[in-house]
Amino acid sequence: GVTDGEETICTIGDLSSLNQLHGCLRIEGLGYVANADQAEKAQLKNKKHLAELHLDFNPQLQAGGRTDVADALQLCSDLQTLHLSFYGGARLPVWMTSLNNLRKLRLQDCPNCTTLPPLGRLASLENLCLENMHGLKLIGTEPFGGPDLGGCMQTNGAPSTAALAIFPKLKKLKFAGMSSWEKWDMTCKDGGAKEGNPSIMPYLRYLKLSDCSKLNTLPDHLLEKTPIRKLYIHNCPPLQQQYQKRIGEHWRKISHISRVRIS
């Protein structure tokens, strides 16, 4: 709860009956929430008129974060924009991939997350930003649906409608301050694109990377198979060297992109 001296002014549970909230809601100080029961009392899943939500877990009072508190928040699937910041859990909340109407997602300062959930299943997502996710060393196939890029399959193994594309509406992708990120791998287990595999980011137009000091190459699939029109690389020395205009080893892989800025 929020306190004034020793007196509690309000708790997250006081949101329980405010189901007519519209527009944007920012909840700060989630690090003070003592347990999952308190978080569940907020009844965020019933806030069907909210378009935008910012969940700020600062201060991180619990070592390693409280995944039980985050899971108990249970957001409404109608939400369009989500900003999650200063979350100390080792994994992101379980409801993350059920936000089927989410158009914009920003994950900021989640230092203990070492993997990402299958965010590619978010059918409406248009804008994704990862910022200061210092625990991520490898971005593999997990965000795209699973270890073989097939995580959007029905249980009987047949392709579902959702499996026709992964990140089917994503247009803008940003990475910033990814200090430990070393490798970005979008390949299948067999190293190639199998017949029937879903397409990946078929509408991606904009990619920006800044302050990613250890990443030294971009996936070939990303550069060759997606319709990127704008590529910005800032303060990423290995990438700057590899993709430097005309003289970089991999310049030819980005030379078709209409707007490239490397600084």
PDB file of C-alpha atoms in Angstrom:
ATOM      1  CA  GLY A   1       0.000   0.000   0.000  1.00  0.00           C
ATOM      2  CA  VAL A   2       0.914   3.673  -0.230  1.00  0.00           C
ATOM      3  CA  THR A   3       1.780   5.079   3.205  1.00  0.00           C
ATOM      4  CA  ASP A   4       2.022   8.452   4.883  1.00  0.00           C
ATOM      5  CA  GLY A   5       4.387   7.908   7.789  1.00  0.00           C
ATOM      6  CA  GLU A   6       3.028   4.754   9.409  1.00  0.00           C
ATOM      7  CA  GLU A   7      -0.542   5.130   8.169  1.00  0.00           C
ATOM      8  CA  THR A   8      -1.639   3.299   5.041  1.00  0.00           C
ATOM      9  CA  ILE A   9      -3.437   5.681   2.677  1.00  0.00           C
ATOM     10  CA  CYS A  10      -4.484   3.152   0.063  1.00  0.00           C
ATOM     11  CA  THR A  11      -3.766  -0.371  -1.149  1.00  0.00           C
ATOM     12  CA  ILE A  12      -3.988  -2.001  -4.543  1.00  0.00           C
ATOM     13  CA  GLY A  13      -7.187  -3.666  -3.368  1.00  0.00           C
ATOM     14  CA  ASP A  14      -8.926  -0.286  -3.446  1.00  0.00           C
ATOM     15  CA  LEU A  15      -9.049  -0.618  -7.237  1.00  0.00           C
ATOM     16  CA  SER A  16     -11.414  -3.586  -6.982  1.00  0.00           C
ATOM     17  CA  SER A  17     -14.676  -1.720  -7.587  1.00  0.00           C
ATOM     18  CA  LEU A  18     -13.359   0.847 -10.070  1.00  0.00           C
ATOM     19  CA  ASN A  19     -14.412  -1.087 -13.140  1.00  0.00           C
ATOM     20  CA  GLN A  20     -15.456   1.995 -15.114  1.00  0.00           C
ATOM     21  CA  LEU A  21     -11.903   3.325 -15.373  1.00  0.00           C
ATOM     22  CA  HIS A  22     -11.179   4.485 -18.923  1.00  0.00           C
ATOM     23  CA  GLY A  23      -8.054   5.471 -20.832  1.00  0.00           C
ATOM     24  CA  CYS A  24      -4.667   5.051 -19.139  1.00  0.00           C
ATOM     25  CA  LEU A  25      -3.872   3.732 -15.650  1.00  0.00           C
ATOM     26  CA  ARG A  26      -0.423   3.752 -14.029  1.00  0.00           C
ATOM     27  CA  ILE A  27       0.170   1.650 -10.912  1.00  0.00           C
ATOM     28  CA  GLU A  28       3.436   2.367  -9.095  1.00  0.00           C
ATOM     29  CA  GLY A  29       5.052   0.773  -6.072  1.00  0.00           C
ATOM     30  CA  LEU A  30       3.982  -2.793  -6.831  1.00  0.00           C
ATOM     31  CA  GLY A  31       7.087  -3.903  -4.964  1.00  0.00           C
ATOM     32  CA  TYR A  32       5.212  -3.065  -1.753  1.00  0.00           C
ATOM     33  CA  VAL A  33       2.419  -5.576  -2.450  1.00  0.00           C
ATOM     34  CA  ALA A  34       2.842  -8.278   0.164  1.00  0.00           C
ATOM     35  CA  ASN A  35       1.237 -11.284  -1.491  1.00  0.00           C
ATOM     36  CA  ALA A  36      -0.794 -12.630  -4.404  1.00  0.00           C
ATOM     37  CA  ASP A  37      -4.085 -12.261  -2.527  1.00  0.00           C
ATOM     38  CA  GLN A  38      -3.596  -8.495  -2.308  1.00  0.00           C
ATOM     39  CA  ALA A  39      -2.785  -8.277  -6.000  1.00  0.00           C
ATOM     40  CA  GLU A  40      -5.823 -10.318  -6.998  1.00  0.00           C
ATOM     41  CA  LYS A  41      -8.105  -7.948  -5.067  1.00  0.00           C
ATOM     42  CA  ALA A  42      -7.359  -5.240  -7.648  1.00  0.00           C
ATOM     43  CA  GLN A  43      -9.522  -7.209 -10.113  1.00  0.00           C
ATOM     44  CA  LEU A  44      -7.669  -5.760 -13.104  1.00  0.00           C
ATOM     45  CA  LYS A  45      -9.251  -8.402 -15.310  1.00  0.00           C
ATOM     46  CA  ASN A  46     -12.566  -6.559 -14.873  1.00  0.00           C
ATOM     47  CA  LYS A  47     -11.220  -3.183 -16.042  1.00  0.00           C
ATOM     48  CA  LYS A  48     -12.541  -3.723 -19.552  1.00  0.00           C
ATOM     49  CA  HIS A  49     -12.506  -0.037 -20.523  1.00  0.00           C
ATOM     50  CA  LEU A  50      -8.790   0.506 -19.917  1.00  0.00           C
ATOM     51  CA  ALA A  51      -6.806   1.003 -23.109  1.00  0.00           C
ATOM     52  CA  GLU A  52      -3.360   1.492 -21.556  1.00  0.00           C
ATOM     53  CA  LEU A  53      -1.743   0.174 -18.371  1.00  0.00           C
ATOM     54  CA  HIS A  54       1.669   0.819 -16.803  1.00  0.00           C
ATOM     55  CA  LEU A  55       2.748  -1.616 -14.071  1.00  0.00           C
ATOM     56  CA  ASP A  56       5.782  -0.344 -12.156  1.00  0.00           C
ATOM     57  CA  PHE A  57       7.246  -2.830  -9.655  1.00  0.00           C
ATOM     58  CA  ASN A  58       9.781  -0.409  -8.199  1.00  0.00           C
ATOM     59  CA  PRO A  59      10.971  -0.758  -5.452  1.00  0.00           C
ATOM     60  CA  GLN A  60      11.983  -4.391  -5.844  1.00  0.00           C
ATOM     61  CA  LEU A  61      11.725  -5.333  -2.185  1.00  0.00           C
ATOM     62  CA  GLN A  62      11.754  -9.085  -2.740  1.00  0.00           C
ATOM     63  CA  ALA A  63      14.968 -10.743  -3.898  1.00  0.00           C
ATOM     64  CA  GLY A  64      14.292 -12.172  -7.336  1.00  0.00           C
ATOM     65  CA  GLY A  65      10.916 -10.445  -7.559  1.00  0.00           C
ATOM     66  CA  ARG A  66       7.461 -11.793  -6.751  1.00  0.00           C
ATOM     67  CA  THR A  67       6.164 -13.770  -9.707  1.00  0.00           C
ATOM     68  CA  ASP A  68       3.117 -14.806  -7.660  1.00  0.00           C
ATOM     69  CA  VAL A  69       2.097 -11.165  -7.241  1.00  0.00           C
ATOM     70  CA  ALA A  70       2.578 -10.440 -10.934  1.00  0.00           C
ATOM     71  CA  ASP A  71       0.639 -13.546 -11.998  1.00  0.00           C
ATOM     72  CA  ALA A  72      -2.257 -12.632  -9.697  1.00  0.00           C
ATOM     73  CA  LEU A  73      -2.805  -9.285 -11.422  1.00  0.00           C
ATOM     74  CA  GLN A  74      -4.597 -11.113 -14.298  1.00  0.00           C
ATOM     75  CA  LEU A  75      -5.028  -8.354 -16.838  1.00  0.00           C
ATOM     76  CA  CYS A  76      -8.059  -7.921 -19.063  1.00  0.00           C
ATOM     77  CA  SER A  77      -7.540  -9.314 -22.573  1.00  0.00           C
ATOM     78  CA  ASP A  78      -9.029  -6.108 -24.080  1.00  0.00           C
ATOM     79  CA  LEU A  79      -5.957  -4.074 -23.104  1.00  0.00           C
ATOM     80  CA  GLN A  80      -4.217  -2.352 -26.035  1.00  0.00           C
ATOM     81  CA  THR A  81      -1.011  -0.959 -24.490  1.00  0.00           C
ATOM     82  CA  LEU A  82       1.105  -2.405 -21.669  1.00  0.00           C
ATOM     83  CA  HIS A  83       4.279  -0.992 -20.095  1.00  0.00           C
ATOM     84  CA  LEU A  84       5.925  -3.302 -17.535  1.00  0.00           C
ATOM     85  CA  SER A  85       8.870  -1.844 -15.634  1.00  0.00           C
ATOM     86  CA  PHE A  86      11.284  -2.684 -12.807  1.00  0.00           C
ATOM     87  CA  TYR A  87       9.975  -6.217 -12.479  1.00  0.00           C
ATOM     88  CA  GLY A  88      12.403  -8.520 -10.653  1.00  0.00           C
ATOM     89  CA  GLY A  89      10.895 -11.910 -11.479  1.00  0.00           C
ATOM     90  CA  ALA A  90      12.869 -14.622 -13.247  1.00  0.00           C
ATOM     91  CA  ARG A  91      10.052 -15.037 -15.759  1.00  0.00           C
ATOM     92  CA  LEU A  92       7.376 -12.738 -17.087  1.00  0.00           C
ATOM     93  CA  PRO A  93       3.764 -13.095 -15.871  1.00  0.00           C
ATOM     94  CA  VAL A  94       1.786 -16.064 -17.178  1.00  0.00           C
ATOM     95  CA  TRP A  95      -0.979 -13.865 -18.599  1.00  0.00           C
ATOM     96  CA  MET A  96       1.416 -12.047 -20.923  1.00  0.00           C
ATOM     97  CA  THR A  97       0.624 -14.175 -23.980  1.00  0.00           C
ATOM     98  CA  SER A  98      -3.160 -14.072 -23.472  1.00  0.00           C
ATOM     99  CA  LEU A  99      -3.452 -10.356 -24.288  1.00  0.00           C
ATOM    100  CA  ASN A 100      -4.836 -10.943 -27.765  1.00  0.00           C
ATOM    101  CA  ASN A 101      -5.815  -7.297 -28.359  1.00  0.00           C
ATOM    102  CA  LEU A 102      -2.502  -5.840 -27.221  1.00  0.00           C
ATOM    103  CA  ARG A 103      -1.050  -3.499 -29.838  1.00  0.00           C
ATOM    104  CA  LYS A 104       1.927  -2.055 -27.969  1.00  0.00           C
ATOM    105  CA  LEU A 105       4.203  -3.739 -25.414  1.00  0.00           C
ATOM    106  CA  ARG A 106       7.183  -2.227 -23.606  1.00  0.00           C
ATOM    107  CA  LEU A 107       9.300  -4.293 -21.221  1.00  0.00           C
ATOM    108  CA  GLN A 108      11.745  -2.147 -19.266  1.00  0.00           C
ATOM    109  CA  ASP A 109      14.300  -2.914 -16.551  1.00  0.00           C
ATOM    110  CA  CYS A 110      13.428  -6.552 -15.869  1.00  0.00           C
ATOM    111  CA  PRO A 111      16.969  -7.617 -14.891  1.00  0.00           C
ATOM    112  CA  ASN A 112      16.330 -11.228 -13.868  1.00  0.00           C
ATOM    113  CA  CYS A 113      14.470 -12.394 -16.977  1.00  0.00           C
ATOM    114  CA  THR A 114      16.787 -14.634 -18.991  1.00  0.00           C
ATOM    115  CA  THR A 115      14.213 -15.824 -21.531  1.00  0.00           C
ATOM    116  CA  LEU A 116      11.087 -14.425 -23.129  1.00  0.00           C
ATOM    117  CA  PRO A 117       7.662 -16.040 -23.426  1.00  0.00           C
ATOM    118  CA  PRO A 118       6.161 -16.734 -26.893  1.00  0.00           C
ATOM    119  CA  LEU A 119       5.264 -13.117 -27.595  1.00  0.00           C
ATOM    120  CA  GLY A 120       4.848 -13.996 -31.259  1.00  0.00           C
ATOM    121  CA  ARG A 121       1.446 -15.401 -30.367  1.00  0.00           C
ATOM    122  CA  LEU A 122       0.122 -11.911 -29.660  1.00  0.00           C
ATOM    123  CA  ALA A 123      -2.016 -11.617 -32.769  1.00  0.00           C
ATOM    124  CA  SER A 124      -2.587  -7.836 -32.580  1.00  0.00           C
ATOM    125  CA  LEU A 125       0.876  -6.670 -31.475  1.00  0.00           C
ATOM    126  CA  GLU A 126       2.221  -3.865 -33.676  1.00  0.00           C
ATOM    127  CA  ASN A 127       4.940  -2.295 -31.530  1.00  0.00           C
ATOM    128  CA  LEU A 128       7.409  -4.122 -29.258  1.00  0.00           C
ATOM    129  CA  CYS A 129      10.155  -2.485 -27.193  1.00  0.00           C
ATOM    130  CA  LEU A 130      12.675  -4.243 -24.928  1.00  0.00           C
ATOM    131  CA  GLU A 131      14.762  -1.905 -22.806  1.00  0.00           C
ATOM    132  CA  ASN A 132      17.469  -2.581 -20.211  1.00  0.00           C
ATOM    133  CA  MET A 133      16.732  -6.301 -20.057  1.00  0.00           C
ATOM    134  CA  HIS A 134      20.189  -7.024 -18.695  1.00  0.00           C
ATOM    135  CA  GLY A 135      19.599 -10.717 -17.996  1.00  0.00           C
ATOM    136  CA  LEU A 136      19.042 -11.583 -21.644  1.00  0.00           C
ATOM    137  CA  LYS A 137      22.140 -13.012 -23.302  1.00  0.00           C
ATOM    138  CA  LEU A 138      20.366 -14.958 -26.018  1.00  0.00           C
ATOM    139  CA  ILE A 139      17.144 -14.226 -27.833  1.00  0.00           C
ATOM    140  CA  GLY A 140      16.345 -17.570 -29.383  1.00  0.00           C
ATOM    141  CA  THR A 141      13.146 -19.001 -30.795  1.00  0.00           C
ATOM    142  CA  GLU A 142      11.132 -18.722 -27.556  1.00  0.00           C
ATOM    143  CA  PRO A 143       9.527 -15.342 -28.394  1.00  0.00           C
ATOM    144  CA  PHE A 144       8.518 -16.753 -31.766  1.00  0.00           C
ATOM    145  CA  GLY A 145       6.455 -19.626 -30.419  1.00  0.00           C
ATOM    146  CA  GLY A 146       8.821 -22.325 -29.254  1.00  0.00           C
ATOM    147  CA  PRO A 147      12.148 -24.088 -29.825  1.00  0.00           C
ATOM    148  CA  ASP A 148      11.216 -25.152 -33.360  1.00  0.00           C
ATOM    149  CA  LEU A 149       9.167 -22.060 -34.281  1.00  0.00           C
ATOM    150  CA  GLY A 150       6.079 -24.214 -34.047  1.00  0.00           C
ATOM    151  CA  GLY A 151       4.577 -23.155 -30.745  1.00  0.00           C
ATOM    152  CA  CYS A 152       1.372 -21.850 -32.298  1.00  0.00           C
ATOM    153  CA  MET A 153       0.163 -25.311 -33.298  1.00  0.00           C
ATOM    154  CA  GLN A 154      -3.048 -26.921 -32.183  1.00  0.00           C
ATOM    155  CA  THR A 155      -2.741 -29.862 -29.806  1.00  0.00           C
ATOM    156  CA  ASN A 156      -3.358 -32.375 -32.614  1.00  0.00           C
ATOM    157  CA  GLY A 157      -0.331 -31.045 -34.461  1.00  0.00           C
ATOM    158  CA  ALA A 158      -2.284 -29.377 -37.249  1.00  0.00           C
ATOM    159  CA  PRO A 159      -1.517 -25.739 -38.045  1.00  0.00           C
ATOM    160  CA  SER A 160      -4.013 -23.333 -36.542  1.00  0.00           C
ATOM    161  CA  THR A 161      -5.022 -20.004 -38.095  1.00  0.00           C
ATOM    162  CA  ALA A 162      -2.686 -18.265 -35.654  1.00  0.00           C
ATOM    163  CA  ALA A 163       0.194 -20.450 -36.844  1.00  0.00           C
ATOM    164  CA  LEU A 164       0.113 -18.908 -40.322  1.00  0.00           C
ATOM    165  CA  ALA A 165       2.289 -16.095 -38.995  1.00  0.00           C
ATOM    166  CA  ILE A 166       4.333 -15.314 -35.908  1.00  0.00           C
ATOM    167  CA  PHE A 167       4.202 -11.674 -34.824  1.00  0.00           C
ATOM    168  CA  PRO A 168       1.572 -11.399 -37.595  1.00  0.00           C
ATOM    169  CA  LYS A 169       1.024  -7.612 -37.257  1.00  0.00           C
ATOM    170  CA  LEU A 170       4.310  -6.406 -35.796  1.00  0.00           C
ATOM    171  CA  LYS A 171       5.522  -3.220 -37.522  1.00  0.00           C
ATOM    172  CA  LYS A 172       8.007  -1.652 -35.097  1.00  0.00           C
ATOM    173  CA  LEU A 173      10.669  -3.463 -33.060  1.00  0.00           C
ATOM    174  CA  LYS A 174      13.068  -1.668 -30.707  1.00  0.00           C
ATOM    175  CA  PHE A 175      15.898  -2.848 -28.467  1.00  0.00           C
ATOM    176  CA  ALA A 176      17.700  -0.452 -26.121  1.00  0.00           C
ATOM    177  CA  GLY A 177      20.299  -0.892 -23.388  1.00  0.00           C
ATOM    178  CA  MET A 178      20.624  -4.659 -23.836  1.00  0.00           C
ATOM    179  CA  SER A 179      24.064  -4.817 -22.230  1.00  0.00           C
ATOM    180  CA  SER A 180      24.399  -8.629 -22.017  1.00  0.00           C
ATOM    181  CA  TRP A 181      22.723  -9.584 -25.301  1.00  0.00           C
ATOM    182  CA  GLU A 182      25.182 -11.615 -27.383  1.00  0.00           C
ATOM    183  CA  LYS A 183      23.152 -13.617 -29.892  1.00  0.00           C
ATOM    184  CA  TRP A 184      19.879 -13.346 -31.789  1.00  0.00           C
ATOM    185  CA  ASP A 185      18.884 -16.694 -33.291  1.00  0.00           C
ATOM    186  CA  MET A 186      15.753 -17.176 -35.415  1.00  0.00           C
ATOM    187  CA  THR A 187      16.674 -20.503 -37.024  1.00  0.00           C
ATOM    188  CA  CYS A 188      14.777 -23.778 -36.725  1.00  0.00           C
ATOM    189  CA  LYS A 189      16.291 -26.814 -35.052  1.00  0.00           C
ATOM    190  CA  ASP A 190      17.359 -28.149 -38.438  1.00  0.00           C
ATOM    191  CA  GLY A 191      18.864 -24.787 -39.361  1.00  0.00           C
ATOM    192  CA  GLY A 192      16.454 -24.018 -42.152  1.00  0.00           C
ATOM    193  CA  ALA A 193      12.912 -22.990 -42.921  1.00  0.00           C
ATOM    194  CA  LYS A 194      10.798 -26.126 -43.171  1.00  0.00           C
ATOM    195  CA  GLU A 195       7.880 -26.306 -45.554  1.00  0.00           C
ATOM    196  CA  GLY A 196       4.721 -25.248 -43.762  1.00  0.00           C
ATOM    197  CA  ASN A 197       6.539 -23.217 -41.118  1.00  0.00           C
ATOM    198  CA  PRO A 198       4.705 -20.010 -40.270  1.00  0.00           C
ATOM    199  CA  SER A 199       6.027 -16.736 -41.620  1.00  0.00           C
ATOM    200  CA  ILE A 200       7.761 -14.466 -39.142  1.00  0.00           C
ATOM    201  CA  MET A 201       7.109 -10.725 -38.841  1.00  0.00           C
ATOM    202  CA  PRO A 202       5.519 -10.411 -42.311  1.00  0.00           C
ATOM    203  CA  TYR A 203       4.774  -6.682 -41.789  1.00  0.00           C
ATOM    204  CA  LEU A 204       7.887  -5.521 -39.942  1.00  0.00           C
ATOM    205  CA  ARG A 205       8.855  -2.067 -41.223  1.00  0.00           C
ATOM    206  CA  TYR A 206      11.044  -0.533 -38.510  1.00  0.00           C
ATOM    207  CA  LEU A 207      13.942  -1.949 -36.490  1.00  0.00           C
ATOM    208  CA  LYS A 208      16.021   0.071 -34.029  1.00  0.00           C
ATOM    209  CA  LEU A 209      18.881  -1.143 -31.863  1.00  0.00           C
ATOM    210  CA  SER A 210      20.716   1.127 -29.445  1.00  0.00           C
ATOM    211  CA  ASP A 211      23.324   0.425 -26.759  1.00  0.00           C
ATOM    212  CA  CYS A 212      23.565  -3.292 -27.530  1.00  0.00           C
ATOM    213  CA  SER A 213      27.311  -3.506 -27.032  1.00  0.00           C
ATOM    214  CA  LYS A 214      27.809  -7.288 -27.351  1.00  0.00           C
ATOM    215  CA  LEU A 215      25.498  -8.186 -30.239  1.00  0.00           C
ATOM    216  CA  ASN A 216      27.595  -8.682 -33.375  1.00  0.00           C
ATOM    217  CA  THR A 217      25.167  -9.872 -36.032  1.00  0.00           C
ATOM    218  CA  LEU A 218      21.497  -9.786 -37.037  1.00  0.00           C
ATOM    219  CA  PRO A 219      19.516 -12.843 -38.171  1.00  0.00           C
ATOM    220  CA  ASP A 220      19.578 -13.421 -41.923  1.00  0.00           C
ATOM    221  CA  HIS A 221      15.857 -14.182 -41.884  1.00  0.00           C
ATOM    222  CA  LEU A 222      15.128 -10.805 -40.376  1.00  0.00           C
ATOM    223  CA  LEU A 223      17.060  -8.939 -43.062  1.00  0.00           C
ATOM    224  CA  GLU A 224      16.128 -11.088 -46.047  1.00  0.00           C
ATOM    225  CA  LYS A 225      12.542 -12.160 -45.414  1.00  0.00           C
ATOM    226  CA  THR A 226      10.907  -9.208 -43.667  1.00  0.00           C
ATOM    227  CA  PRO A 227       9.939  -5.930 -45.410  1.00  0.00           C
ATOM    228  CA  ILE A 228      12.082  -3.628 -43.263  1.00  0.00           C
ATOM    229  CA  ARG A 229      12.189  -0.060 -44.584  1.00  0.00           C
ATOM    230  CA  LYS A 230      13.973   1.668 -41.686  1.00  0.00           C
ATOM    231  CA  LEU A 231      16.965   0.278 -39.798  1.00  0.00           C
ATOM    232  CA  TYR A 232      18.646   2.318 -37.068  1.00  0.00           C
ATOM    233  CA  ILE A 233      21.747   1.110 -35.235  1.00  0.00           C
ATOM    234  CA  HIS A 234      23.137   3.388 -32.517  1.00  0.00           C
ATOM    235  CA  ASN A 235      26.072   2.810 -30.167  1.00  0.00           C
ATOM    236  CA  CYS A 236      26.373  -0.897 -30.978  1.00  0.00           C
ATOM    237  CA  PRO A 237      30.085  -1.148 -31.939  1.00  0.00           C
ATOM    238  CA  PRO A 238      30.108  -4.743 -33.254  1.00  0.00           C
ATOM    239  CA  LEU A 239      27.017  -4.144 -35.407  1.00  0.00           C
ATOM    240  CA  GLN A 240      28.374  -0.814 -36.609  1.00  0.00           C
ATOM    241  CA  GLN A 241      31.506  -2.577 -37.842  1.00  0.00           C
ATOM    242  CA  GLN A 242      29.671  -5.473 -39.500  1.00  0.00           C
ATOM    243  CA  TYR A 243      27.060  -3.359 -41.302  1.00  0.00           C
ATOM    244  CA  GLN A 244      29.068  -0.238 -42.068  1.00  0.00           C
ATOM    245  CA  LYS A 245      28.133   1.185 -45.455  1.00  0.00           C
ATOM    246  CA  ARG A 246      30.011  -0.460 -48.332  1.00  0.00           C
ATOM    247  CA  ILE A 247      32.948  -1.710 -46.265  1.00  0.00           C
ATOM    248  CA  GLY A 248      31.214  -3.770 -43.577  1.00  0.00           C
ATOM    249  CA  GLU A 249      31.325  -7.546 -44.006  1.00  0.00           C
ATOM    250  CA  HIS A 250      27.527  -7.766 -43.942  1.00  0.00           C
ATOM    251  CA  TRP A 251      26.647  -4.457 -45.595  1.00  0.00           C
ATOM    252  CA  ARG A 252      25.217  -6.248 -48.625  1.00  0.00           C
ATOM    253  CA  LYS A 253      22.563  -7.824 -46.384  1.00  0.00           C
ATOM    254  CA  ILE A 254      21.079  -4.427 -45.546  1.00  0.00           C
ATOM    255  CA  SER A 255      21.892  -2.462 -48.706  1.00  0.00           C
ATOM    256  CA  HIS A 256      18.335  -2.968 -50.024  1.00  0.00           C
ATOM    257  CA  ILE A 257      16.754  -1.219 -47.011  1.00  0.00           C
ATOM    258  CA  SER A 258      15.587   2.221 -48.070  1.00  0.00           C
ATOM    259  CA  ARG A 259      16.584   4.068 -44.905  1.00  0.00           C
ATOM    260  CA  VAL A 260      19.589   2.975 -42.861  1.00  0.00           C
ATOM    261  CA  ARG A 261      21.215   5.019 -40.104  1.00  0.00           C
ATOM    262  CA  ILE A 262      24.277   3.729 -38.282  1.00  0.00           C
ATOM    263  CA  SER A 263      25.910   5.927 -35.658  1.00  0.00           C
TER     264      SER A 263
END
